[in-house]
Coordinates of C-alpha atoms in Angstrom, one line a residue:
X1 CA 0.0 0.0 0.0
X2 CA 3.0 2.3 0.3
X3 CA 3.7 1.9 -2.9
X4 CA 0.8 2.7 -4.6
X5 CA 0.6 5.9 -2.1
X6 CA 4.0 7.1 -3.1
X7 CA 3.1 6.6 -6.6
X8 CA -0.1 9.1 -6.7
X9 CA 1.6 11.6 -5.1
X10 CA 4.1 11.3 -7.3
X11 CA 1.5 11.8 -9.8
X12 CA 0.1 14.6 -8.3
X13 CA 3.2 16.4 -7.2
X14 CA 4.0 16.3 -10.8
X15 CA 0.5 17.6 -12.4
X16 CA 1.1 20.5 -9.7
X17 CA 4.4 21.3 -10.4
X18 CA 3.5 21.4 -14.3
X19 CA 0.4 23.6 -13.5
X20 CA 2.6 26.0 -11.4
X21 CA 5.2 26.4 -14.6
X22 CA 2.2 27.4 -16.4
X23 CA 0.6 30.0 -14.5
X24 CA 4.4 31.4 -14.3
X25 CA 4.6 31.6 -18.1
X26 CA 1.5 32.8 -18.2
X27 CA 2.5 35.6 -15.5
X28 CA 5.6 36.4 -17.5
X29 CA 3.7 37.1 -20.9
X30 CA 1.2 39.4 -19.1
X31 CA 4.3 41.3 -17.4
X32 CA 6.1 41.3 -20.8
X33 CA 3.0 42.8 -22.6
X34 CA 2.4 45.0 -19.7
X35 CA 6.2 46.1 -20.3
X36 CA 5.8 46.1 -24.2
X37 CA 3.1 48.7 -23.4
X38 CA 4.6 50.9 -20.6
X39 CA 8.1 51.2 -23.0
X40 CA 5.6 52.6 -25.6
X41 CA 3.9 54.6 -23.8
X42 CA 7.3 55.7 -22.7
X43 CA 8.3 56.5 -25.8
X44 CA 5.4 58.2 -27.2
X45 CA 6.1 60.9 -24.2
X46 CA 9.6 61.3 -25.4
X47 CA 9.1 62.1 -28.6
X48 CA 6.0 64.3 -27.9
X49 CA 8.2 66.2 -25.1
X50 CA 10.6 65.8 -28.4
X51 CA 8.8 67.8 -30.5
X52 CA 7.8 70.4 -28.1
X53 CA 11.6 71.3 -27.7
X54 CA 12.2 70.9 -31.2
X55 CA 9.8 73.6 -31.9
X56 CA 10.4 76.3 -29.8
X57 CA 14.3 75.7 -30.7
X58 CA 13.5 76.3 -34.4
X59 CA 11.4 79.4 -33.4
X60 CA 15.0 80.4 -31.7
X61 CA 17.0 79.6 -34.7
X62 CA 14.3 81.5 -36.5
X63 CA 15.3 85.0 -34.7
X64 CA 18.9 84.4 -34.6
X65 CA 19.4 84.7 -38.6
X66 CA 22.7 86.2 -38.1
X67 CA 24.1 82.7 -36.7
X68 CA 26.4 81.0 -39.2
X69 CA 24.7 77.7 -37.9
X70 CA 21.3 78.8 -39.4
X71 CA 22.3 79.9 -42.7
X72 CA 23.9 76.3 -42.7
X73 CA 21.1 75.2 -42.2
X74 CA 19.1 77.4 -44.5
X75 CA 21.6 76.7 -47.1
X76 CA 21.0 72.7 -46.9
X77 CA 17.4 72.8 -46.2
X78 CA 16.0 72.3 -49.7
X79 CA 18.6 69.3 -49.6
X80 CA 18.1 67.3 -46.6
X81 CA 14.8 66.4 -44.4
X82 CA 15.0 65.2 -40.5
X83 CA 12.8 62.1 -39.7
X84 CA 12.0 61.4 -36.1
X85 CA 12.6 57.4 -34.8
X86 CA 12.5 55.6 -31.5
X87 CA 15.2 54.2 -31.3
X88 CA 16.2 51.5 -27.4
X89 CA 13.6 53.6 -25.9
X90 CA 15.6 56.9 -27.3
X91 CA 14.1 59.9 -29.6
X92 CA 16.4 59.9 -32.5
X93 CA 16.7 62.7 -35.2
X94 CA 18.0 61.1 -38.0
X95 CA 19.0 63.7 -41.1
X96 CA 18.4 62.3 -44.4
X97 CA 18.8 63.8 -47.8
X98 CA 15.6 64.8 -49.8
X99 CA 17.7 64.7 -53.5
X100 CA 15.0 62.5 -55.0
X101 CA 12.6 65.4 -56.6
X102 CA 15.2 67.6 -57.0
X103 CA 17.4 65.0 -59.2
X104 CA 13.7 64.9 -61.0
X105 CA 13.5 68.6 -61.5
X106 CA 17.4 68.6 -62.6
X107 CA 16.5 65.7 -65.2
X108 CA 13.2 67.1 -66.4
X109 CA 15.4 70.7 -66.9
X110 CA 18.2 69.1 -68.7
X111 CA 15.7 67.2 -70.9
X112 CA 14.1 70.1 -71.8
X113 CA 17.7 72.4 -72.4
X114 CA 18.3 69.5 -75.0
X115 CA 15.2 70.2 -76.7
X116 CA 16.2 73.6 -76.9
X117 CA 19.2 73.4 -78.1
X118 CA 17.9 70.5 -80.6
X119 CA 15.1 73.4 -82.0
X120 CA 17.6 76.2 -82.7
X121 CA 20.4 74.0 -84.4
X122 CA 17.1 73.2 -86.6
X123 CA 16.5 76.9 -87.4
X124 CA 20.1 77.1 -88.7
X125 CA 20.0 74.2 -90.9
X126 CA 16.9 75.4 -92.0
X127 CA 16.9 78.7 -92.5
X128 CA 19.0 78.5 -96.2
X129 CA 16.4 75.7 -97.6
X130 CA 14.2 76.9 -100.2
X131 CA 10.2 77.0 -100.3
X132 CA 10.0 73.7 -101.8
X133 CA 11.9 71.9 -99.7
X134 CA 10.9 73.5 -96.3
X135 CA 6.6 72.4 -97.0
X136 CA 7.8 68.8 -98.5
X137 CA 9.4 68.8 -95.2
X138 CA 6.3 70.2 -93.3
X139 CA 4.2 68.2 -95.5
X140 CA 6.1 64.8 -94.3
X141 CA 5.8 65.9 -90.4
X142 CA 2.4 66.9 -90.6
X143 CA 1.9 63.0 -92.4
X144 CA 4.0 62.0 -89.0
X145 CA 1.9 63.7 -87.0
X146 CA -1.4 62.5 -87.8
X147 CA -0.4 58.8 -88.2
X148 CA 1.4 59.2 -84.4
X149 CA -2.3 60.6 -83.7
X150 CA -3.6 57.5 -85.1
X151 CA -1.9 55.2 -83.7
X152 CA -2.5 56.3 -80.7
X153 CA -6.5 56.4 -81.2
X154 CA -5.9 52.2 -81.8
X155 CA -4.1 52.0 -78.4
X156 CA -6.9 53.8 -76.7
X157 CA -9.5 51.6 -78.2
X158 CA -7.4 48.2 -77.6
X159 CA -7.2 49.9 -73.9
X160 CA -11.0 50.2 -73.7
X161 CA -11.1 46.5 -75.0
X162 CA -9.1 45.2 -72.5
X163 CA -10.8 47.0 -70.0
X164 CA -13.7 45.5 -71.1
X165 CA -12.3 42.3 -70.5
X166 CA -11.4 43.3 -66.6
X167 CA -15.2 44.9 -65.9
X168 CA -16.3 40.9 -67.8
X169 CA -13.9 39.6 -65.2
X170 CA -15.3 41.2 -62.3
X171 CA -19.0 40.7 -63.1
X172 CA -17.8 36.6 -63.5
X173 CA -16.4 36.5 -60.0
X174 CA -19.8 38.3 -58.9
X175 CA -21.8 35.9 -60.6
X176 CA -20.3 32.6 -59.6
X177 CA -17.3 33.1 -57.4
X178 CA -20.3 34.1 -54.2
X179 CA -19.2 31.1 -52.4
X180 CA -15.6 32.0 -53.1
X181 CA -16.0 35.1 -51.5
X182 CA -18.0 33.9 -48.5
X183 CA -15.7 31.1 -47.5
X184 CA -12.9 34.3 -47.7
X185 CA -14.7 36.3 -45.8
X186 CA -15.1 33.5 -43.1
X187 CA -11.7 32.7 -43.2
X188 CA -11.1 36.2 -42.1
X189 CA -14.1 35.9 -39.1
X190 CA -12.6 32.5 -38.0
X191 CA -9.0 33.7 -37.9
X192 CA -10.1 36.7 -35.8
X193 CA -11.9 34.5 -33.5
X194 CA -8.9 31.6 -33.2
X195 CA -7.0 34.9 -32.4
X196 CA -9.3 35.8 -29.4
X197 CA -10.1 32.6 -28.0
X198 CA -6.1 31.3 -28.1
X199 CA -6.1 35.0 -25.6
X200 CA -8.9 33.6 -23.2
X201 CA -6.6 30.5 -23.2
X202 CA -3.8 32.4 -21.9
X203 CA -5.6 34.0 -19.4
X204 CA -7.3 31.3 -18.3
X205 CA -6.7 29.2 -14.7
X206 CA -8.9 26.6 -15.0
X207 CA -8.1 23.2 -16.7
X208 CA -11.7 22.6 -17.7
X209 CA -11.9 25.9 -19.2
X210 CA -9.2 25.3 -21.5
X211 CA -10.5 22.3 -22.9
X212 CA -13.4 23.8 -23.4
X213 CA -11.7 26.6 -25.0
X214 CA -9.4 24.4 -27.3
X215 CA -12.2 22.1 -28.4
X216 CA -13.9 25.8 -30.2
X217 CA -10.6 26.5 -31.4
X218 CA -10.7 22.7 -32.9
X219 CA -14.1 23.1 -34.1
X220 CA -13.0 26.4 -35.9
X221 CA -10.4 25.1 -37.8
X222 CA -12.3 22.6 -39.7
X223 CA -15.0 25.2 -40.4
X224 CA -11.9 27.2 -41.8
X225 CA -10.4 23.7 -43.8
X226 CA -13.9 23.4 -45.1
X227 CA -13.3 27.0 -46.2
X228 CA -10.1 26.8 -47.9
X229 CA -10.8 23.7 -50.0
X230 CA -14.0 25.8 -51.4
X231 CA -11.8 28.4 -52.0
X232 CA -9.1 25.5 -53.7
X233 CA -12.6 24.1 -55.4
X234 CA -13.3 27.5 -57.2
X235 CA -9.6 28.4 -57.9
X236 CA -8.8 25.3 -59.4
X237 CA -11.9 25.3 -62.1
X238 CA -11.1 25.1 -65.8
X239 CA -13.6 27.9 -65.9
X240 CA -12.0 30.3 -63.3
X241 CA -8.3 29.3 -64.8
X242 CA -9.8 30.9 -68.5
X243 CA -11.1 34.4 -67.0
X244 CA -8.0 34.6 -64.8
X245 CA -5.8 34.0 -68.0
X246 CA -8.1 36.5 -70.0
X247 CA -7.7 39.3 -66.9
X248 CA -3.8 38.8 -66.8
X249 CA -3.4 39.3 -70.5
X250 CA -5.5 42.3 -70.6
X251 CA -4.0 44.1 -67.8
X252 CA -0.4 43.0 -69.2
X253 CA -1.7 44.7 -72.7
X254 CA -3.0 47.9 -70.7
X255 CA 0.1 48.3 -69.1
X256 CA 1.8 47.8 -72.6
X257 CA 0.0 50.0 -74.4
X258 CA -0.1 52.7 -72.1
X259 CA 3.7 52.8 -72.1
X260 CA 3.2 52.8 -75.8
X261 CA 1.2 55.4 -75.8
X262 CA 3.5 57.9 -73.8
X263 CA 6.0 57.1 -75.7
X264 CA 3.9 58.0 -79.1
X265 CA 2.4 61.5 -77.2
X266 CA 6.4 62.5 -76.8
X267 CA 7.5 62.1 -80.6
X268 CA 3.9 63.6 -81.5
X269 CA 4.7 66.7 -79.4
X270 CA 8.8 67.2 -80.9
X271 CA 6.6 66.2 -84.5
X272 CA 4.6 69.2 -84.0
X273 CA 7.2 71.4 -82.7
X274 CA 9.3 70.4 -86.0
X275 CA 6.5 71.3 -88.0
X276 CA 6.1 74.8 -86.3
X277 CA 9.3 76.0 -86.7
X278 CA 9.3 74.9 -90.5
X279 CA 5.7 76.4 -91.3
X280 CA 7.7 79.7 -89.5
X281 CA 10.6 79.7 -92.0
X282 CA 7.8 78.9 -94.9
X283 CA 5.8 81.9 -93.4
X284 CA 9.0 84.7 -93.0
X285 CA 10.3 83.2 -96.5
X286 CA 6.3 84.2 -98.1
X287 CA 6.6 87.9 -96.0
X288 CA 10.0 88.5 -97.4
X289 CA 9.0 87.5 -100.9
X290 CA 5.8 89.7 -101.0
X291 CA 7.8 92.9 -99.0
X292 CA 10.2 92.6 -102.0
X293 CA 7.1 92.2 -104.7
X294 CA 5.2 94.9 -103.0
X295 CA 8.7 97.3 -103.2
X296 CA 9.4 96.3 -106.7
X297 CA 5.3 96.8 -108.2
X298 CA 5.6 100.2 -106.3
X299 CA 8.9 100.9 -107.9
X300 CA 7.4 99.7 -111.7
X301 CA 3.9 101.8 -110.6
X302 CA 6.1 105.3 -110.2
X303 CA 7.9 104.6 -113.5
X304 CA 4.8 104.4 -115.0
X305 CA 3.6 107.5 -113.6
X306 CA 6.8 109.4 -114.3
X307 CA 6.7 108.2 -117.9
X308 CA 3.1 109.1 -118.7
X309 CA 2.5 112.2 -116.7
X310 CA 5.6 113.6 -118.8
X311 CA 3.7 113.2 -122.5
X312 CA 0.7 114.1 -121.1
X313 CA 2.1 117.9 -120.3
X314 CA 2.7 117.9 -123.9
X315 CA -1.0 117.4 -124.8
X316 CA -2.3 118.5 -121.4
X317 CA -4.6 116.3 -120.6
X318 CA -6.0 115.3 -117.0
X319 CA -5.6 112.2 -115.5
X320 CA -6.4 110.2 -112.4
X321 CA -4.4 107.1 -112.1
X322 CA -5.3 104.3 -109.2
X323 CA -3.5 101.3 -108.6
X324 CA -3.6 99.1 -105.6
X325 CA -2.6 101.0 -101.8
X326 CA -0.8 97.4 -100.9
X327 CA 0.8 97.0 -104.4
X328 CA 0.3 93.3 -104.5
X329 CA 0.1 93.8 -108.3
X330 CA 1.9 96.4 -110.5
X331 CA -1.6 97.1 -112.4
X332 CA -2.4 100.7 -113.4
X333 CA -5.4 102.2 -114.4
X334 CA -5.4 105.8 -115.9
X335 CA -8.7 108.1 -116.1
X336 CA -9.8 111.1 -118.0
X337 CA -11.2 113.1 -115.5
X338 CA -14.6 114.7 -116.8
X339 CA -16.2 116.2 -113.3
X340 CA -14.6 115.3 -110.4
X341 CA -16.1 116.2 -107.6
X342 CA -15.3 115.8 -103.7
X343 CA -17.4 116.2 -100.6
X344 CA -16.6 116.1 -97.5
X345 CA -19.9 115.8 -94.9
X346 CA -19.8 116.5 -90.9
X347 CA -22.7 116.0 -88.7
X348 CA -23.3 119.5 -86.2
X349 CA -26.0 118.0 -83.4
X350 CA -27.6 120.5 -81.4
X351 CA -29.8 120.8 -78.3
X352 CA -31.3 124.0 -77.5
X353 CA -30.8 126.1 -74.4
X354 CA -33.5 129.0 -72.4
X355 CA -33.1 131.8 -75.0
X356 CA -34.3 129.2 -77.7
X357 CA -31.0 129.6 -79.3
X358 CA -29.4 126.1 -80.1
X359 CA -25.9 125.1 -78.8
X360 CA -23.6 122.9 -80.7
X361 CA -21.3 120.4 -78.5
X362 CA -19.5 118.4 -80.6
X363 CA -19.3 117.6 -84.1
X364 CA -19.3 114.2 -86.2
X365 CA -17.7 113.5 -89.2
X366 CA -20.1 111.2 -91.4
X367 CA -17.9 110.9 -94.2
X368 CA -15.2 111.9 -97.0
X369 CA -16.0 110.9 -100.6
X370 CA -14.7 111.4 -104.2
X371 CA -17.4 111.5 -107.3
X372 CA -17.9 112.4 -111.1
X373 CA -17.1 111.1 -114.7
X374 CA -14.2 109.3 -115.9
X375 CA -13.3 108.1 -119.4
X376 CA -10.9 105.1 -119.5
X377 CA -8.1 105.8 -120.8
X378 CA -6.8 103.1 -122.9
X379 CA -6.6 102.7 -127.2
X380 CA -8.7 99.6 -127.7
X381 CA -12.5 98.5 -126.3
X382 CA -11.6 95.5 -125.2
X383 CA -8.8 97.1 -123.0
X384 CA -11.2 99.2 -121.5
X385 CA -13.8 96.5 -121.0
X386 CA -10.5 94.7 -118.9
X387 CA -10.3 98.3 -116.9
X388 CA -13.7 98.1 -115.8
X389 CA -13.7 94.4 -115.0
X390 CA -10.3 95.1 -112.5
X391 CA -12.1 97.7 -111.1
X392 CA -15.7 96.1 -110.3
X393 CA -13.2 93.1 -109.0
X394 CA -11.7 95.4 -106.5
X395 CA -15.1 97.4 -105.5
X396 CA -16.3 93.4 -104.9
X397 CA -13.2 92.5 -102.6
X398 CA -13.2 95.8 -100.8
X399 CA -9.7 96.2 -102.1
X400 CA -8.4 99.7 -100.5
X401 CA -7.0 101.4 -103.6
X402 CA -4.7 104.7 -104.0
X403 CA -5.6 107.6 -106.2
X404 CA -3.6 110.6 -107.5
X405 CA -4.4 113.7 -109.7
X406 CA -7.3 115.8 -109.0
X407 CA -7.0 114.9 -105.6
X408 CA -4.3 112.6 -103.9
X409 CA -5.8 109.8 -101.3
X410 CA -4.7 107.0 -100.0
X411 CA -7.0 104.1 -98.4
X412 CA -9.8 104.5 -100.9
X413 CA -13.1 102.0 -101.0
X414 CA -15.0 102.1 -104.6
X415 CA -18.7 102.6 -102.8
X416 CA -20.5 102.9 -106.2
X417 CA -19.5 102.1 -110.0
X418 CA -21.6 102.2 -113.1
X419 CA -20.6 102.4 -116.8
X420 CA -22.2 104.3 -119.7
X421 CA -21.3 104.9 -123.5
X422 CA -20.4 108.4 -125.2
X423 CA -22.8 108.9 -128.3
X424 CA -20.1 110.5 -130.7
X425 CA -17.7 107.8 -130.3
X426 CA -20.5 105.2 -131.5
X427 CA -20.4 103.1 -128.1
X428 CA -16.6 102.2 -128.6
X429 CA -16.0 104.8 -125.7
X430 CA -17.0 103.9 -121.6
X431 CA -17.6 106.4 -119.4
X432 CA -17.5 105.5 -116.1
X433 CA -19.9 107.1 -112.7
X434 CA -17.3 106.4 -109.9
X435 CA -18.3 107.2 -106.6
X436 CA -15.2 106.4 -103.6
X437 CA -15.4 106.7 -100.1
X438 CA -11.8 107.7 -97.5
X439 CA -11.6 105.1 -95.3
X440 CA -9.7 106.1 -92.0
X441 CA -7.9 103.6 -90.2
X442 CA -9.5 102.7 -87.0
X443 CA -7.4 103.9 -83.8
X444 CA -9.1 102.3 -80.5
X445 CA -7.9 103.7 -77.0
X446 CA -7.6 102.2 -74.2
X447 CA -8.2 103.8 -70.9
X448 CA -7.1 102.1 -67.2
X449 CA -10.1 102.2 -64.8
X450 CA -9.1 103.3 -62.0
X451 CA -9.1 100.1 -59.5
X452 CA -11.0 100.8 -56.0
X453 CA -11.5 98.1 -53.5
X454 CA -14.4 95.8 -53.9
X455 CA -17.3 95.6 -51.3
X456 CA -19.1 92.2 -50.6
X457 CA -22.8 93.2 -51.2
X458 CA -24.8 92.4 -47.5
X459 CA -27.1 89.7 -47.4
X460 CA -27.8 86.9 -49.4
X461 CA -27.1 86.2 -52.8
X462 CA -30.6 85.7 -53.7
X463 CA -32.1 88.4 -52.1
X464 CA -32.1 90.2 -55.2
X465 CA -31.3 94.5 -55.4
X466 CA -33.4 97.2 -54.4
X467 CA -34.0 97.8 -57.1
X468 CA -35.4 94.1 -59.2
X469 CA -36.9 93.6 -55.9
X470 CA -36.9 90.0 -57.0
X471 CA -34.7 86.8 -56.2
X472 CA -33.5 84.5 -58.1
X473 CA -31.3 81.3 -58.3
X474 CA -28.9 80.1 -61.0
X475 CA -29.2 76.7 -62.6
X476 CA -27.2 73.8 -62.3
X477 CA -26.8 70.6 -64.2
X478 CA -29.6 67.9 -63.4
X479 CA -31.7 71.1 -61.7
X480 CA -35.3 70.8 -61.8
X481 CA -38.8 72.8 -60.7
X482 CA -39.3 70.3 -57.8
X483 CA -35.6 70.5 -56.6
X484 CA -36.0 74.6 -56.4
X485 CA -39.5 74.0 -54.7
X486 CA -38.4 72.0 -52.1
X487 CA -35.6 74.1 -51.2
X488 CA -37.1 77.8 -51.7
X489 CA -40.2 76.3 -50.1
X490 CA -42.5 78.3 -53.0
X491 CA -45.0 75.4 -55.5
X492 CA -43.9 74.1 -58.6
X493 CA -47.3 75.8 -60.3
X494 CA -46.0 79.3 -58.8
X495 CA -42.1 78.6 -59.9
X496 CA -43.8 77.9 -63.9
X497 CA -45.5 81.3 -64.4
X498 CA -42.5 82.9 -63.1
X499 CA -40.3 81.1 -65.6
X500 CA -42.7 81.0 -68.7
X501 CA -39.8 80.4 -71.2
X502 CA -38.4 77.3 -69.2
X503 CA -40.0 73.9 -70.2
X504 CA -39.6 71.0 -67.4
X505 CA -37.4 69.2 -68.7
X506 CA -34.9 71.9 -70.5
X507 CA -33.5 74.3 -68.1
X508 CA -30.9 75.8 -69.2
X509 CA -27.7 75.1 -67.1
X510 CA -26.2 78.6 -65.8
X511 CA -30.0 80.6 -66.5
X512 CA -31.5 82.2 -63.8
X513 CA -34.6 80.8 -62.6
X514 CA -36.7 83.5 -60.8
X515 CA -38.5 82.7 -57.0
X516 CA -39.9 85.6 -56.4

């Protein structure tokens, strides 16, 4: 019987020994945690007590800008950014350089100094091409330019297709991957509950109450197994395998082609800044050319005048000659003048005053014109018939034109033209009825306003002035009668006869609706 005695208690000593150990782990972890905490908390104090010093040291610095150690500072601040750490229960400032965005401003700046330097090394090359080479060249970038353009309408459609094929993916796993989803989403509950029950288990003192405990945590996981092979079940279809494939290859493509298309956007853009600086040279090459045909018709037009005003002194003879006021063409025309006559008109308002006398206060110029009878002065009909054509042309185009002899304008609009025959010269002579108007060039000036301070009216904005009386509200997309009646608190019958020229379902979008 000893024995057997010495045996149970050496059972029992042993159970209680094991039991003890336990309670001391369990004693350890709670001081550990407890620990873990207090050291946090710790820290969290530093480094708020941290800060507080940190910033009335900067507000220091801030007023001592004569101190070499500040402009240091100053000097290296765009370079260089302190991060905080906790470091063995220390506040650490740790200094670490901030070079990343300013190696990205350096590169973007460089890239663009290239450009630069590529576009006027261009002008020079250019600038000795002729015409005809500098728009086959345009020609050939403005080709570049709208096949670049596209191209890169394809990639944005194959990007809508593939995106397409991700929205088709989604609505699948919406469709049939439900029990996917649930037995994920339980994985997720059942892990959070393992999580707090293996904590009651920790706590815990009582051996029955761990079993119990472990027996939920059993029970748990082969909910959760029965879970993940669902989850294996779906993943593992023939179906799901397909749309995942399809999903991977369109979002591999989008990627793809949205790379492809930034590329394309940059040699669009140096394309079109190519093309600008060649349609440039073609444009100053056309200016020069035209300034050196205007100079030379005007040049030819004098000669002509010289020429013919000296034999007609011999046979004294009249003549009014017109050609064009921008000499685009070296065409003269000459006119025997018959009965010129010019006008000039000026409007006098007046109001009247007590006496009954009226006052004049300004005056208004209504016009300066030019009329009479002029034979064409050229030795053949048809000639003359070619005179009168040029000159109907220009009255059509509003072609300002320049006269000289019996009186000497320039800027000169044909108003009115007509054509008749003289009797004694059996219809081979025309004689023209000319009527021409001065036209002034237009000089606008500008005037500063002077630029006062602006006062916030009082009151709401729909309160309307004194002087509508009325309020009103302005219209915003997607507005409608019962929106405004519900907020201004006035019936939708009332808000229609205020607004007769709004229909219900067209109000325009930044009108004003009246309320009252």
């Amino acid at each position: 019987m000893a024995r057997k005695k010495d045996a149970e208690t050496v059972k029992y000593e042993r159970e209680l020994r094991a039991q003890r150990i336990k309670q001391a782990d369990i004693r350890t972890k709670e001081e550990a945690t407890k620990s873990a905490a207090n050291a946090s908390k710790l820290a969290a104090e530093k480094k708020a007590a941290w800060n507080k010093a940190a910033a009335s040291n900067k507000s220091k610095s801030s007023s001592n800008s004569s101190s070499k150690k500040d402009d240091k500072q100053a000097s290296a601040g765009s370079d260089v950014k302190t991060v905080t750490k906790i470091m063995n229960g220390h506040v650490v400032n740790l200094v670490v350089n901030n070079k990343s965005s300013k190696k990205e401003t350096a590169a973007e700046e460089k890239a663009n100094a290239k450009e630069r330097t590529k576009m006027r090394s261009l002008d020079k090359r250019i600038k000795g091409d002729s015409t005809k080479s500098l728009t086959k060249h345009a020609d050939s970038l403005s080709d570049k330019v709208k096949n670049t353009a596209h191209k890169i309408g394809k990639a944005e459609e194959a990007i809508r297709n593939n995106q397409k094929i991700q929205d088709s993916y989604q609505d699948y796993l919406n469709a049939k991957g439900g029990a996917a989803g649930s037995a994920n989403e339980n994985i997720k509950a059942i892990d959070s509950k393992i999580a707090d029950i293996t904590k009651q288990i920790a706590k815990s003192k009582r051996k029955s109450e761990k079993e119990s405990l472990q027996k939920r945590i059993d029970s748990l996981n082969n909910d959760r197994k029965k879970d993940v092979d669902t989850i294996a079940k779906f993943n593992n279809g023939s179906e799901y395998q397909s749309w995942l494939a399809k999903n991977k290859r369109a979002t591999a493509s989008i990627k793809q082609m949205k790379k492809s298309i930034s590329a394309m956007k940059i040699r669009k853009s140096r394309y079109k800044d190519e093309l600008s600086h060649y349609k440039k040279e073609i444009n100053r090459q056309k200016d020069a050319k035209q300034k050196h045909l205007e100079k030379k018709n005007k040049g030819n037009i004098e000669k002509k005048i010289k020429d013919d005003t000296d034999s007609i002194t011999k046979r004294k003879q009249k003549l009014t000659y017109i050609y064009r006021d921008d000499c685009k063409s070296d065409t003269l025309i000459k006119l025997l003048e018959t009965s010129p006559s010019e006008q000039n008109q000026v409007n006098a308002p007046q109001k009247s005053i007590d006496s009954g006398l009226p006052l004049e206060h300004f005056i208004q110029n209504s016009g300066l014109t030019l009329s009479g009878q002029y034979a064409i002065y050229e030795p053949t009909y048809a000639k003359r018939v070619s005179v009168y054509n040029t000159l109907r042309k220009w009255q059509n185009d509003g072609v300002a034109i320049h006269i000289r002899g019996f009186t000497h304008w320039d800027h000169v609009l044909i108003s009115s033209l007509s054509r008749s025959t003289a009797a004694e010269s059996n219809g081979n002579a025309l004689i023209l009825n000319i009527e021409m108007q001065h036209a002034r060039v237009a000089k606008i000036q500008y005037a500063k306003q002077a630029q006062g301070k602006k006062h916030k009216a009082k009151g709401s904005k729909k309160a309307g002035t004194s002087k509508t009386k009325h309020r009103s509200v302005k219209i915003k997309p997607g507005m409608t009668y019962s929106q405004v009646s519900a907020k201004m608190g006035i019936k939708v019958s009332e808000l229609r006869k205020l607004n007769p020229k709004y229909k219900d379902m067209s109000l325009p979008v930044g009108g004003k609706m009246e309320v009252s």
